[in-house]
Short mmCIF file of C-alpha atoms in Angstrom, two decimals:
data_model
loop_
_atom_site.label_atom_id
_atom_site.label_comp_id
_atom_site.label_asym_id
_atom_site.label_seq_id
_atom_site.Cartn_x
_atom_site.Cartn_y
_atom_site.Cartn_z
CA MET A 1 -107.51 -23.52 43.99
CA LEU A 2 -104.69 -21.66 44.49
CA LEU A 3 -100.76 -23.39 44.10
CA SER A 4 -98.71 -22.87 47.66
CA SER A 5 -96.12 -21.74 45.16
CA ASN A 6 -94.74 -22.38 41.25
CA LEU A 7 -91.72 -25.12 40.91
CA TYR A 8 -90.80 -23.79 38.39
CA LYS A 9 -89.88 -20.27 39.21
CA ASN A 10 -88.82 -20.91 42.97
CA ASP A 11 -87.19 -24.66 42.10
CA ILE A 12 -87.75 -25.89 45.50
CA CYS A 13 -85.90 -28.76 47.07
CA SER A 14 -85.99 -31.15 49.53
CA LYS A 15 -84.75 -29.41 53.18
CA LEU A 16 -83.90 -32.96 54.37
CA PRO A 17 -80.48 -33.55 56.27
CA SER A 18 -77.56 -35.32 54.09
CA ASP A 19 -75.77 -37.15 57.08
CA ASN A 20 -78.71 -38.55 58.39
CA PRO A 21 -81.01 -41.58 57.59
CA THR A 22 -84.74 -40.59 57.18
CA VAL A 23 -87.48 -43.02 58.17
CA SER A 24 -90.82 -42.39 56.62
CA SER A 25 -93.94 -44.80 58.38
CA GLN A 26 -97.18 -44.75 56.64
CA SER A 27 -99.19 -42.72 59.33
CA GLU A 28 -97.42 -39.88 58.57
CA PHE A 29 -98.82 -39.14 55.30
CA SER A 30 -103.01 -39.09 53.58
CA ILE A 31 -104.77 -41.64 52.69
CA LEU A 32 -103.76 -42.72 49.32
CA PRO A 33 -106.13 -42.47 46.26
CA SER A 34 -109.06 -45.13 46.44
CA SER A 35 -108.73 -44.50 42.10
CA LEU A 36 -104.71 -46.32 42.71
CA LYS A 37 -106.41 -49.66 43.72
CA SER A 38 -108.87 -49.86 40.97
CA LEU A 39 -106.44 -49.28 37.75
CA SER A 40 -106.77 -51.98 35.73
CA LEU A 41 -103.56 -53.89 34.81
CA ASP A 42 -100.99 -56.56 33.30
CA GLY A 43 -99.52 -56.64 36.42
CA HIS A 44 -99.95 -56.25 39.98
CA ILE A 45 -99.59 -53.23 42.73
CA PHE A 46 -99.09 -53.94 45.97
CA PHE A 47 -99.84 -51.74 49.32
CA GLU A 48 -99.05 -54.07 52.12
CA ASP A 49 -95.62 -56.06 52.65
CA ILE A 50 -93.81 -53.64 50.52
CA GLN A 51 -90.81 -52.11 53.24
CA HIS A 52 -88.22 -53.34 51.14
CA ALA A 53 -88.84 -50.87 49.19
CA ALA A 54 -87.78 -48.25 51.51
CA ASN A 55 -84.48 -49.56 51.37
CA ASP A 56 -80.99 -49.37 48.74
CA PHE A 57 -77.53 -50.23 48.43
CA GLY A 58 -76.29 -46.86 50.67
CA ASN A 59 -78.99 -48.00 53.36
CA ARG A 60 -79.08 -44.46 54.94
CA TYR A 61 -82.17 -43.26 53.92
CA HIS A 62 -85.67 -45.28 54.11
CA PHE A 63 -88.62 -43.67 52.67
CA LEU A 64 -91.65 -45.79 53.09
CA PRO A 65 -93.71 -46.57 49.84
CA ALA A 66 -97.87 -46.47 49.74
CA ALA A 67 -97.22 -48.72 46.79
CA VAL A 68 -95.42 -51.47 44.63
CA LEU A 69 -95.83 -51.55 41.15
CA HIS A 70 -95.20 -54.72 39.52
CA PRO A 71 -95.54 -54.26 35.78
CA LYS A 72 -95.89 -56.99 33.39
CA SER A 73 -96.61 -53.98 30.58
CA VAL A 74 -95.73 -50.63 29.65
CA ARG A 75 -99.10 -49.91 29.29
CA ASP A 76 -99.04 -50.97 32.94
CA ILE A 77 -96.21 -48.46 33.85
CA SER A 78 -98.01 -45.51 31.73
CA SER A 79 -101.83 -46.22 33.40
CA VAL A 80 -100.17 -44.97 36.63
CA VAL A 81 -98.06 -42.70 35.89
CA ARG A 82 -100.92 -40.97 33.78
CA HIS A 83 -103.63 -41.95 36.96
CA VAL A 84 -100.62 -39.80 39.22
CA TYR A 85 -100.62 -36.84 36.78
CA GLU A 86 -104.71 -36.25 36.24
CA LEU A 87 -104.88 -36.02 40.07
CA GLY A 88 -102.93 -32.88 39.50
CA ASN A 89 -102.02 -31.20 42.68
CA THR A 90 -105.21 -32.64 44.50
CA SER A 91 -102.00 -35.20 45.16
CA MET A 92 -99.04 -35.58 46.58
CA LEU A 93 -98.19 -38.78 44.62
CA THR A 94 -94.85 -39.10 42.95
CA VAL A 95 -93.78 -41.94 41.10
CA ALA A 96 -89.80 -43.51 41.39
CA ALA A 97 -88.64 -46.54 39.25
CA ARG A 98 -86.56 -48.78 40.94
CA GLY A 99 -84.38 -51.68 40.09
CA ARG A 100 -81.95 -53.39 42.12
CA GLY A 101 -82.08 -50.30 44.16
CA HIS A 102 -78.38 -49.98 44.23
CA SER A 103 -78.65 -46.59 44.25
CA VAL A 104 -76.90 -45.00 48.09
CA ALA A 105 -79.11 -42.19 48.59
CA GLY A 106 -82.89 -42.69 48.32
CA GLN A 107 -82.56 -41.77 44.55
CA ALA A 108 -85.12 -44.85 43.58
CA GLN A 109 -86.96 -44.19 47.00
CA THR A 110 -90.13 -41.97 47.15
CA HIS A 111 -92.00 -41.18 50.36
CA GLN A 112 -95.19 -42.57 50.13
CA GLY A 113 -95.67 -42.67 46.37
CA VAL A 114 -95.73 -45.33 43.62
CA VAL A 115 -92.41 -47.16 43.26
CA ILE A 116 -92.22 -49.32 39.72
CA ASN A 117 -90.23 -52.74 40.34
CA MET A 118 -88.50 -52.42 36.90
CA GLN A 119 -87.47 -55.86 37.25
CA THR A 120 -90.85 -57.34 36.89
CA LEU A 121 -91.20 -55.30 33.05
CA GLN A 122 -90.62 -58.39 31.19
CA GLU A 123 -92.91 -57.51 27.89
CA GLN A 124 -89.75 -56.48 25.86
CA LYS A 125 -87.75 -60.02 25.13
CA MET A 126 -84.03 -59.34 24.42
CA CYS A 127 -83.03 -59.75 20.84
CA PHE A 128 -79.87 -58.97 19.37
CA HIS A 129 -79.92 -57.72 15.68
CA THR A 130 -76.88 -58.76 14.21
CA GLY A 131 -76.15 -56.58 10.89
CA ASP A 132 -73.54 -54.05 9.77
CA LEU A 133 -74.62 -52.02 12.77
CA PRO A 134 -75.21 -54.35 15.38
CA TYR A 135 -77.60 -53.53 18.52
CA VAL A 136 -79.66 -55.41 21.63
CA ASP A 137 -82.66 -54.64 22.29
CA VAL A 138 -83.89 -54.94 25.76
CA SER A 139 -86.35 -53.50 28.44
CA GLY A 140 -85.17 -51.03 30.31
CA GLY A 141 -85.42 -53.38 33.84
CA GLU A 142 -83.25 -56.19 31.68
CA LEU A 143 -79.76 -56.74 33.81
CA TRP A 144 -76.86 -56.35 32.54
CA ILE A 145 -75.12 -59.62 33.41
CA ASN A 146 -78.12 -61.10 31.75
CA ILE A 147 -77.64 -59.27 28.06
CA LEU A 148 -73.82 -60.37 29.02
CA HIS A 149 -75.24 -64.41 29.15
CA GLU A 150 -77.47 -63.70 26.38
CA GLY A 151 -75.49 -61.95 23.76
CA LEU A 152 -72.21 -64.68 24.64
CA LYS A 153 -74.80 -66.92 22.95
CA HIS A 154 -74.60 -64.85 19.55
CA GLY A 155 -70.53 -63.91 19.43
CA PHE A 156 -71.90 -60.20 20.72
CA ALA A 157 -71.98 -57.90 23.87
CA PRO A 158 -72.25 -54.11 24.65
CA LYS A 159 -68.98 -52.26 24.28
CA SER A 160 -69.26 -50.04 27.43
CA TRP A 161 -69.91 -51.52 30.79
CA THR A 162 -70.16 -50.42 34.86
CA ASP A 163 -67.74 -52.16 37.32
CA TYR A 164 -70.55 -54.25 38.56
CA LEU A 165 -73.07 -56.29 35.39
CA HIS A 166 -76.14 -56.81 38.33
CA LEU A 167 -78.11 -53.51 37.78
CA THR A 168 -80.08 -52.97 35.27
CA VAL A 169 -80.26 -50.84 32.06
CA GLY A 170 -82.75 -48.08 32.91
CA GLY A 171 -80.64 -47.63 35.74
CA THR A 172 -77.47 -47.18 34.69
CA LEU A 173 -78.71 -45.40 31.61
CA SER A 174 -80.12 -42.66 33.78
CA ASN A 175 -77.00 -41.87 34.92
CA ALA A 176 -74.26 -42.38 32.41
CA GLY A 177 -72.54 -45.73 33.37
CA ILE A 178 -68.63 -45.23 33.36
CA SER A 179 -65.60 -47.81 33.77
CA GLY A 180 -62.65 -48.45 32.24
CA GLN A 181 -64.02 -48.91 28.43
CA ALA A 182 -65.55 -44.99 28.64
CA PHE A 183 -61.78 -44.03 27.50
CA ARG A 184 -62.50 -45.55 24.79
CA HIS A 185 -65.88 -46.02 23.96
CA GLY A 186 -66.84 -43.61 26.38
CA PRO A 187 -69.72 -44.21 29.19
CA GLN A 188 -73.14 -46.41 28.25
CA ILE A 189 -75.08 -43.67 27.49
CA ASN A 190 -72.69 -42.73 24.61
CA ASN A 191 -73.86 -46.17 23.02
CA VAL A 192 -77.45 -46.24 22.59
CA TYR A 193 -79.36 -46.22 18.88
CA GLU A 194 -83.01 -45.81 20.73
CA LEU A 195 -85.45 -45.45 23.42
CA GLU A 196 -88.40 -45.92 24.87
CA VAL A 197 -89.66 -43.45 27.61
CA VAL A 198 -92.68 -42.74 29.67
CA THR A 199 -93.20 -39.27 30.44
CA GLY A 200 -94.27 -37.66 33.61
CA LYS A 201 -97.82 -37.32 31.63
CA GLY A 202 -97.72 -40.89 31.16
CA GLU A 203 -96.68 -40.26 27.96
CA ILE A 204 -95.41 -44.10 25.57
CA VAL A 205 -92.75 -42.25 23.67
CA THR A 206 -89.61 -43.86 21.83
CA CYS A 207 -86.91 -41.16 20.67
CA THR A 208 -83.26 -41.44 18.61
CA LYS A 209 -80.78 -38.87 17.99
CA GLN A 210 -83.01 -37.86 15.35
CA HIS A 211 -86.51 -38.29 16.80
CA ASN A 212 -88.17 -36.69 19.56
CA ALA A 213 -83.74 -36.18 19.80
CA ASP A 214 -84.54 -33.66 22.80
CA LEU A 215 -85.98 -36.36 25.05
CA PHE A 216 -83.69 -39.14 23.92
CA TYR A 217 -80.53 -36.81 25.05
CA GLY A 218 -82.19 -35.77 28.34
CA VAL A 219 -83.27 -38.50 29.36
CA LEU A 220 -79.56 -40.33 29.42
CA GLY A 221 -77.68 -39.23 32.42
CA GLY A 222 -81.10 -37.31 33.57
CA LEU A 223 -81.08 -38.43 36.66
CA GLY A 224 -85.20 -39.84 36.08
CA GLN A 225 -86.39 -36.76 35.99
CA PHE A 226 -87.45 -36.58 32.61
CA GLY A 227 -88.78 -40.61 31.96
CA ILE A 228 -89.06 -43.55 33.01
CA ILE A 229 -86.64 -46.07 30.33
CA THR A 230 -88.32 -49.06 29.50
CA ARG A 231 -86.48 -50.23 26.34
CA ALA A 232 -83.18 -49.45 24.87
CA LYS A 233 -81.46 -50.18 21.53
CA ILE A 234 -77.77 -50.74 22.16
CA SER A 235 -75.07 -50.45 20.05
CA VAL A 236 -72.95 -54.09 20.59
CA GLU A 237 -69.51 -55.72 18.59
CA LYS A 238 -68.39 -58.84 18.80
CA ALA A 239 -67.22 -60.70 21.97
CA PRO A 240 -63.80 -61.97 22.42
CA LYS A 241 -63.69 -65.02 24.44
CA ARG A 242 -60.42 -64.21 26.94
CA VAL A 243 -59.09 -61.28 28.20
CA LYS A 244 -55.23 -60.64 29.52
CA TRP A 245 -55.62 -59.20 33.50
CA ILE A 246 -52.73 -57.13 34.77
CA ARG A 247 -52.22 -55.32 37.86
CA MET A 248 -48.94 -52.99 38.77
CA LEU A 249 -48.06 -50.62 41.62
CA TYR A 250 -46.52 -47.38 41.61
CA THR A 251 -45.11 -45.15 44.42
CA ASP A 252 -45.27 -41.97 42.53
CA PHE A 253 -48.67 -40.38 41.76
CA SER A 254 -47.09 -38.20 38.86
CA ILE A 255 -45.59 -41.68 37.32
CA PHE A 256 -48.31 -43.36 37.75
CA CYS A 257 -50.74 -40.76 35.86
CA GLN A 258 -48.53 -40.32 33.23
CA ASP A 259 -48.65 -43.95 32.17
CA GLN A 260 -52.63 -43.98 32.92
CA GLU A 261 -52.83 -41.33 30.40
CA HIS A 262 -50.52 -42.77 27.82
CA LEU A 263 -52.33 -45.77 27.52
CA ILE A 264 -55.72 -44.11 26.77
CA SER A 265 -54.52 -41.77 24.55
CA SER A 266 -52.27 -44.17 22.05
CA ASP A 267 -53.35 -46.38 19.72
CA ASN A 268 -56.03 -48.36 22.31
CA TYR A 269 -54.15 -51.97 22.18
CA PHE A 270 -55.95 -51.97 25.76
CA GLU A 271 -59.96 -52.10 25.42
CA TYR A 272 -59.86 -51.30 29.73
CA VAL A 273 -57.36 -49.06 32.28
CA GLU A 274 -58.31 -48.32 35.76
CA GLY A 275 -56.50 -47.69 38.64
CA PHE A 276 -57.01 -47.19 42.40
CA VAL A 277 -55.30 -46.34 45.42
CA ILE A 278 -53.96 -48.32 48.37
CA ILE A 279 -53.23 -46.46 51.71
CA ASN A 280 -51.40 -48.58 54.66
CA ARG A 281 -52.94 -52.30 53.37
CA THR A 282 -51.38 -55.21 54.53
CA GLY A 283 -50.43 -58.04 53.24
CA LEU A 284 -51.68 -56.93 49.39
CA LEU A 285 -49.58 -59.23 46.97
CA HIS A 286 -49.65 -61.63 48.72
CA ASN A 287 -54.27 -60.98 48.64
CA TRP A 288 -53.82 -60.60 44.91
CA ARG A 289 -52.48 -64.04 43.95
CA SER A 290 -55.64 -65.78 44.28
CA THR A 291 -56.29 -64.16 41.16
CA PHE A 292 -52.90 -63.15 39.46
CA SER A 293 -49.54 -65.07 39.13
CA PRO A 294 -46.87 -62.48 39.66
CA LYS A 295 -44.19 -61.80 37.17
CA ASP A 296 -41.17 -62.22 39.68
CA PRO A 297 -42.90 -64.47 42.64
CA LEU A 298 -39.41 -64.07 44.76
CA GLN A 299 -39.13 -60.53 45.03
CA ALA A 300 -43.17 -60.21 45.49
CA SER A 301 -43.49 -62.30 47.95
CA LYS A 302 -40.59 -59.84 49.64
CA PHE A 303 -42.90 -56.65 49.49
CA HIS A 304 -44.30 -54.17 52.03
CA SER A 305 -47.65 -52.24 51.56
CA GLU A 306 -48.42 -51.40 55.02
CA GLY A 307 -47.75 -47.73 56.29
CA LYS A 308 -47.47 -46.76 52.22
CA THR A 309 -48.95 -44.76 49.77
CA LEU A 310 -49.51 -46.89 46.43
CA TYR A 311 -51.15 -46.69 43.10
CA CYS A 312 -52.36 -49.69 41.58
CA LEU A 313 -52.93 -49.79 37.54
CA GLU A 314 -55.04 -52.19 36.43
CA ILE A 315 -55.30 -53.18 32.44
CA ALA A 316 -57.02 -55.50 30.30
CA LYS A 317 -56.71 -56.62 26.74
CA TYR A 318 -59.41 -58.90 25.13
CA PHE A 319 -57.92 -61.38 23.07
CA ASN A 320 -59.44 -64.82 21.36
CA PRO A 321 -57.30 -67.72 22.01
CA GLU A 322 -55.35 -68.71 18.66
CA GLU A 323 -54.07 -64.59 19.41
CA SER A 324 -52.69 -65.85 22.50
CA ASP A 325 -49.24 -66.01 21.03
CA THR A 326 -49.21 -62.70 19.80
CA VAL A 327 -50.99 -61.33 22.30
CA ASN A 328 -48.35 -61.90 24.77
CA GLN A 329 -45.83 -60.71 22.73
CA ARG A 330 -47.45 -56.90 22.10
CA ILE A 331 -48.37 -56.58 25.13
CA GLU A 332 -44.66 -57.25 26.49
CA VAL A 333 -43.21 -54.92 24.20
CA LEU A 334 -45.95 -51.99 25.23
CA LEU A 335 -45.20 -53.17 29.52
CA GLU A 336 -41.67 -52.24 28.92
CA GLU A 337 -43.33 -48.29 27.90
CA LEU A 338 -44.04 -47.78 31.91
CA GLU A 339 -42.66 -47.07 34.41
CA TYR A 340 -43.87 -48.96 37.68
CA ILE A 341 -42.22 -51.17 40.58
CA GLN A 342 -40.88 -54.16 37.99
CA PHE A 343 -41.44 -56.97 40.87
CA THR A 344 -44.92 -56.26 41.76
CA LEU A 345 -46.21 -56.91 37.93
CA PHE A 346 -49.08 -59.59 38.45
CA LEU A 347 -50.82 -61.68 35.45
CA SER A 348 -54.17 -63.55 35.08
CA ASP A 349 -55.95 -65.29 31.90
CA VAL A 350 -59.28 -65.27 32.44
CA SER A 351 -62.52 -65.43 30.50
CA TYR A 352 -64.43 -62.55 29.04
CA MET A 353 -66.94 -63.39 31.03
CA GLU A 354 -64.82 -63.96 34.59
CA PHE A 355 -63.18 -60.84 33.83
CA LEU A 356 -66.40 -57.98 33.05
CA ASP A 357 -68.43 -60.27 36.55
CA ARG A 358 -65.35 -59.66 39.06
CA VAL A 359 -67.04 -57.56 41.41
CA HIS A 360 -69.48 -60.18 42.29
CA VAL A 361 -67.10 -62.18 42.86
CA SER A 362 -66.77 -59.91 45.75
CA GLU A 363 -70.58 -59.23 46.14
CA ILE A 364 -70.92 -62.69 47.44
CA LYS A 365 -68.19 -63.03 50.29
CA LEU A 366 -69.55 -59.92 51.59
CA ARG A 367 -72.81 -61.59 51.87
CA GLU A 368 -71.16 -64.44 53.19
CA LEU A 369 -69.50 -62.42 56.15
CA GLY A 370 -72.97 -60.45 56.63
CA LEU A 371 -70.82 -57.11 54.89
CA TRP A 372 -72.98 -56.45 52.31
CA GLU A 373 -76.14 -54.93 53.02
CA VAL A 374 -74.36 -51.98 55.26
CA PRO A 375 -74.21 -48.27 54.87
CA HIS A 376 -72.31 -47.50 51.83
CA PRO A 377 -71.67 -43.80 51.91
CA TRP A 378 -69.90 -43.38 48.37
CA LEU A 379 -68.64 -40.39 47.31
CA ASN A 380 -67.81 -40.25 43.33
CA LEU A 381 -66.31 -37.49 41.74
CA LEU A 382 -64.67 -36.17 38.33
CA ILE A 383 -61.39 -34.51 38.57
CA PRO A 384 -59.79 -31.88 35.57
CA LYS A 385 -56.74 -33.76 34.92
CA SER A 386 -55.30 -29.95 35.60
CA LYS A 387 -56.18 -30.34 39.07
CA ILE A 388 -55.94 -33.61 39.69
CA HIS A 389 -52.38 -33.49 41.30
CA ASP A 390 -53.24 -30.88 43.96
CA PHE A 391 -56.51 -33.03 44.88
CA ALA A 392 -53.92 -35.74 45.31
CA LYS A 393 -51.98 -33.97 47.69
CA GLU A 394 -54.66 -33.06 49.54
CA VAL A 395 -56.69 -35.89 49.65
CA PHE A 396 -54.59 -38.68 49.41
CA GLY A 397 -51.61 -36.95 51.76
CA ASN A 398 -53.55 -35.43 53.74
CA ILE A 399 -57.47 -36.47 54.68
CA LEU A 400 -57.33 -40.34 54.29
CA THR A 401 -55.61 -42.14 56.61
CA ASP A 402 -56.02 -45.62 55.48
CA THR A 403 -58.69 -47.24 52.39
CA ASN A 404 -59.40 -50.38 54.51
CA ASN A 405 -63.32 -49.05 54.63
CA GLY A 406 -63.01 -49.65 50.72
CA PRO A 407 -61.49 -49.41 47.36
CA VAL A 408 -60.77 -46.38 45.99
CA LEU A 409 -60.74 -45.74 42.38
CA ILE A 410 -59.06 -43.54 40.30
CA TYR A 411 -58.48 -43.26 36.83
CA PRO A 412 -58.55 -41.10 33.71
CA VAL A 413 -61.24 -41.22 30.31
CA ASN A 414 -60.84 -38.88 27.14
CA LYS A 415 -64.49 -36.71 26.76
CA SER A 416 -63.42 -36.70 22.90
CA ARG A 417 -65.68 -39.63 22.77
CA TRP A 418 -68.65 -38.48 25.18
CA ASP A 419 -71.26 -36.31 23.90
CA ASN A 420 -72.42 -33.39 25.03
CA LYS A 421 -75.99 -32.95 24.28
CA THR A 422 -76.68 -35.65 27.22
CA SER A 423 -77.99 -34.24 30.65
CA MET A 424 -75.16 -35.38 32.20
CA VAL A 425 -72.57 -32.85 33.69
CA THR A 426 -68.90 -32.54 33.12
CA PRO A 427 -65.77 -30.59 34.56
CA GLN A 428 -64.84 -28.56 31.29
CA GLU A 429 -61.56 -30.06 30.17
CA ASP A 430 -61.13 -32.87 27.60
CA LEU A 431 -59.50 -35.34 30.07
CA VAL A 432 -60.89 -35.88 33.42
CA TYR A 433 -60.22 -38.02 36.27
CA LEU A 434 -63.23 -40.30 37.88
CA VAL A 435 -62.33 -40.66 41.67
CA ALA A 436 -64.60 -43.28 43.53
CA PHE A 437 -64.69 -43.33 47.29
CA LEU A 438 -66.75 -46.62 47.64
CA SER A 439 -66.73 -46.78 51.35
CA SER A 440 -68.70 -49.61 53.11
CA ALA A 441 -69.42 -48.71 56.48
CA VAL A 442 -69.36 -50.75 59.95
CA PRO A 443 -73.12 -50.93 61.74
CA SER A 444 -72.83 -49.11 65.39
CA SER A 445 -69.22 -48.22 64.76
CA THR A 446 -67.46 -45.56 66.05
CA LYS A 447 -64.07 -45.30 64.78
CA SER A 448 -62.54 -44.70 61.35
CA ASP A 449 -65.07 -47.26 59.88
CA GLY A 450 -68.39 -46.12 61.06
CA LEU A 451 -70.18 -44.26 59.15
CA GLU A 452 -70.23 -40.63 60.98
CA HIS A 453 -66.41 -40.85 60.91
CA ILE A 454 -66.48 -42.34 56.56
CA LEU A 455 -69.68 -38.97 56.29
CA ALA A 456 -66.79 -36.62 57.48
CA GLN A 457 -63.99 -37.44 55.37
CA ASN A 458 -66.33 -37.00 52.80
CA ARG A 459 -67.41 -33.75 53.65
CA ARG A 460 -63.55 -32.77 53.80
CA ILE A 461 -63.10 -33.57 50.53
CA LEU A 462 -66.05 -31.94 48.88
CA ASP A 463 -65.08 -29.26 51.93
CA PHE A 464 -61.19 -29.02 49.65
CA CYS A 465 -62.78 -29.22 45.93
CA ASP A 466 -64.58 -25.98 46.51
CA SER A 467 -62.16 -23.91 48.39
CA SER A 468 -59.41 -25.23 46.21
CA SER A 469 -62.20 -24.15 43.29
CA LEU A 470 -61.03 -27.77 41.60
CA GLY A 471 -63.71 -27.35 38.75
CA ALA A 472 -64.94 -30.98 40.38
CA LYS A 473 -68.12 -32.57 39.54
CA GLN A 474 -69.95 -35.19 41.42
CA TYR A 475 -70.75 -37.94 39.34
CA LEU A 476 -73.93 -40.20 41.19
CA PRO A 477 -74.15 -36.85 42.23
CA HIS A 478 -76.67 -36.17 45.67
CA TYR A 479 -77.68 -32.23 46.94
CA ASN A 480 -79.74 -30.93 49.17
CA THR A 481 -80.34 -27.68 48.16
CA GLN A 482 -81.48 -25.21 45.07
CA LYS A 483 -78.56 -23.87 44.79
CA GLU A 484 -76.25 -27.00 45.04
CA TRP A 485 -78.19 -28.42 41.90
CA LYS A 486 -77.93 -25.15 40.27
CA ALA A 487 -73.69 -25.23 40.74
CA HIS A 488 -73.78 -28.53 39.83
CA PHE A 489 -75.43 -28.43 36.77
CA GLY A 490 -74.25 -24.72 35.58
CA SER A 491 -74.37 -24.11 32.60
CA LYS A 492 -76.99 -27.18 31.76
CA TRP A 493 -79.68 -25.68 34.71
CA GLU A 494 -81.55 -23.73 32.51
CA VAL A 495 -82.13 -27.10 29.82
CA PHE A 496 -82.27 -29.17 32.28
CA ARG A 497 -85.06 -27.33 34.23
CA LYS A 498 -86.94 -26.26 30.77
CA ARG A 499 -86.70 -30.35 29.86
CA LYS A 500 -88.92 -30.93 33.85
CA TYR A 501 -91.29 -28.68 32.55
CA ARG A 502 -92.25 -30.30 29.55
CA TYR A 503 -91.54 -33.65 30.36
CA ASP A 504 -92.32 -33.66 34.40
CA PRO A 505 -94.25 -30.84 34.49
CA LEU A 506 -96.10 -32.15 37.74
CA ALA A 507 -92.78 -32.72 39.07
CA ILE A 508 -94.10 -36.45 39.60
CA LEU A 509 -91.13 -38.79 38.46
CA SER A 510 -87.83 -39.40 40.99
CA PRO A 511 -88.46 -37.18 44.22
CA GLY A 512 -85.87 -39.47 45.47
CA GLN A 513 -83.71 -37.07 43.93
CA LYS A 514 -84.38 -33.85 45.45
CA ILE A 515 -83.77 -31.46 42.72
CA PHE A 516 -87.70 -30.84 42.00
CA GLN A 517 -90.35 -31.24 44.96
CA LYS A 518 -94.30 -31.83 43.88
CA GLU A 519 -96.24 -28.51 45.40
CA LYS A 520 -99.53 -29.53 47.44
CA ALA A 521 -102.65 -28.11 45.97
CA TYR A 522 -104.54 -26.24 48.98
CA LEU A 523 -107.95 -24.13 48.24
#
């Protein structure tokens, strides 16, 4: 047998177009090996009625798999991956782990391969350990919201979260898991003690910082390229009961950044710091009143946001009820250090659960309106602090005309609390800004809320980053060419490539990322 090319010499990537949805069908591919159907499994593997696995939250790419595995045990996952590995390059079968399908560009899909439904993996029961270094031992298919619910029963919770909690552990740890707590605790990948991983050879490996460390660091932020996370031990801390949740507005971007940076570099009194951009929005402060109370109701009622570019600072302080008076006094003192528009201060006192699960409230409303399962052409960037003002001047001043298609998040994180040994790629500077354009497109629209308009806007933003040499990096990256992926990983590319060869030499895992492509053998 001769191989058509060597994957690791040529680093071939898929050439699929980046802006158009891709649909595959069963008839386009070779017949599924009958041996896959005869595997002895604790769970089940399905070959029909599997169209749901060809969809994701982005709702743009649709790759129909050949089969969907519903594992009951880690052995099931290992058996399927090992079987595909042993078929070698005589088969084009690949494997993709799928949690809630919240990816936005087909990353959890595989064309005519096997999708693993990680949510059915319930072999590992969630267990909280509350010693000197408390942690939760949990399945890679468990949802963060379930960890929060169970943890609060024991008085503990993870330190670092994502803004949306209805995602799987394995899914967020394969990317990073960043939100407003990252300046204090780092992303979720920095709060893991141990992993159990099924490699691209079907091997079940337990790894930590000391044992099988190369795989441990590789898998964290590794985009699913080196292994499937089936279990994780995640650091937790004592959970508070209440949250002081605060919002305020700025018109000056420099002052807005100055206050954000002050908050994350101070004595860490606040546990959460985020921000977002608001351009030409109507009735903004009125809409906040359903959750927040204005400090100055009369002046707030007179404020008009339409036609303006505003910046919202969002902060939170965790506390227990007996600390309420002291916390209120301390917050009042700290707020005096900030230079926001005074009458735009809005406050709320909510439960810890209500605060962390805040995005789910919006999901419920959007589902009721039929606006949840629409295309989501998201763009997430990490911008060095030294370039954030150049970025804002062009993007918020010229490219974006409004933010009615979805929130635009922007907040700084200090990388001193991050571990650079993981696979995640960030700009070189110690302080970087996360900027997330979380757009939703109206189906069939040809206006500014349509998919093509939003994609063109994203391209303008990326082109500006490249042409201006901002040193930006994509978070949740999506590329289509070898040159782009190499540029993304930069100095980490060789390590990344060698890890792929070591742990998934046939490029079986996560083909939807389009970093490496399995090669077909022929006679």
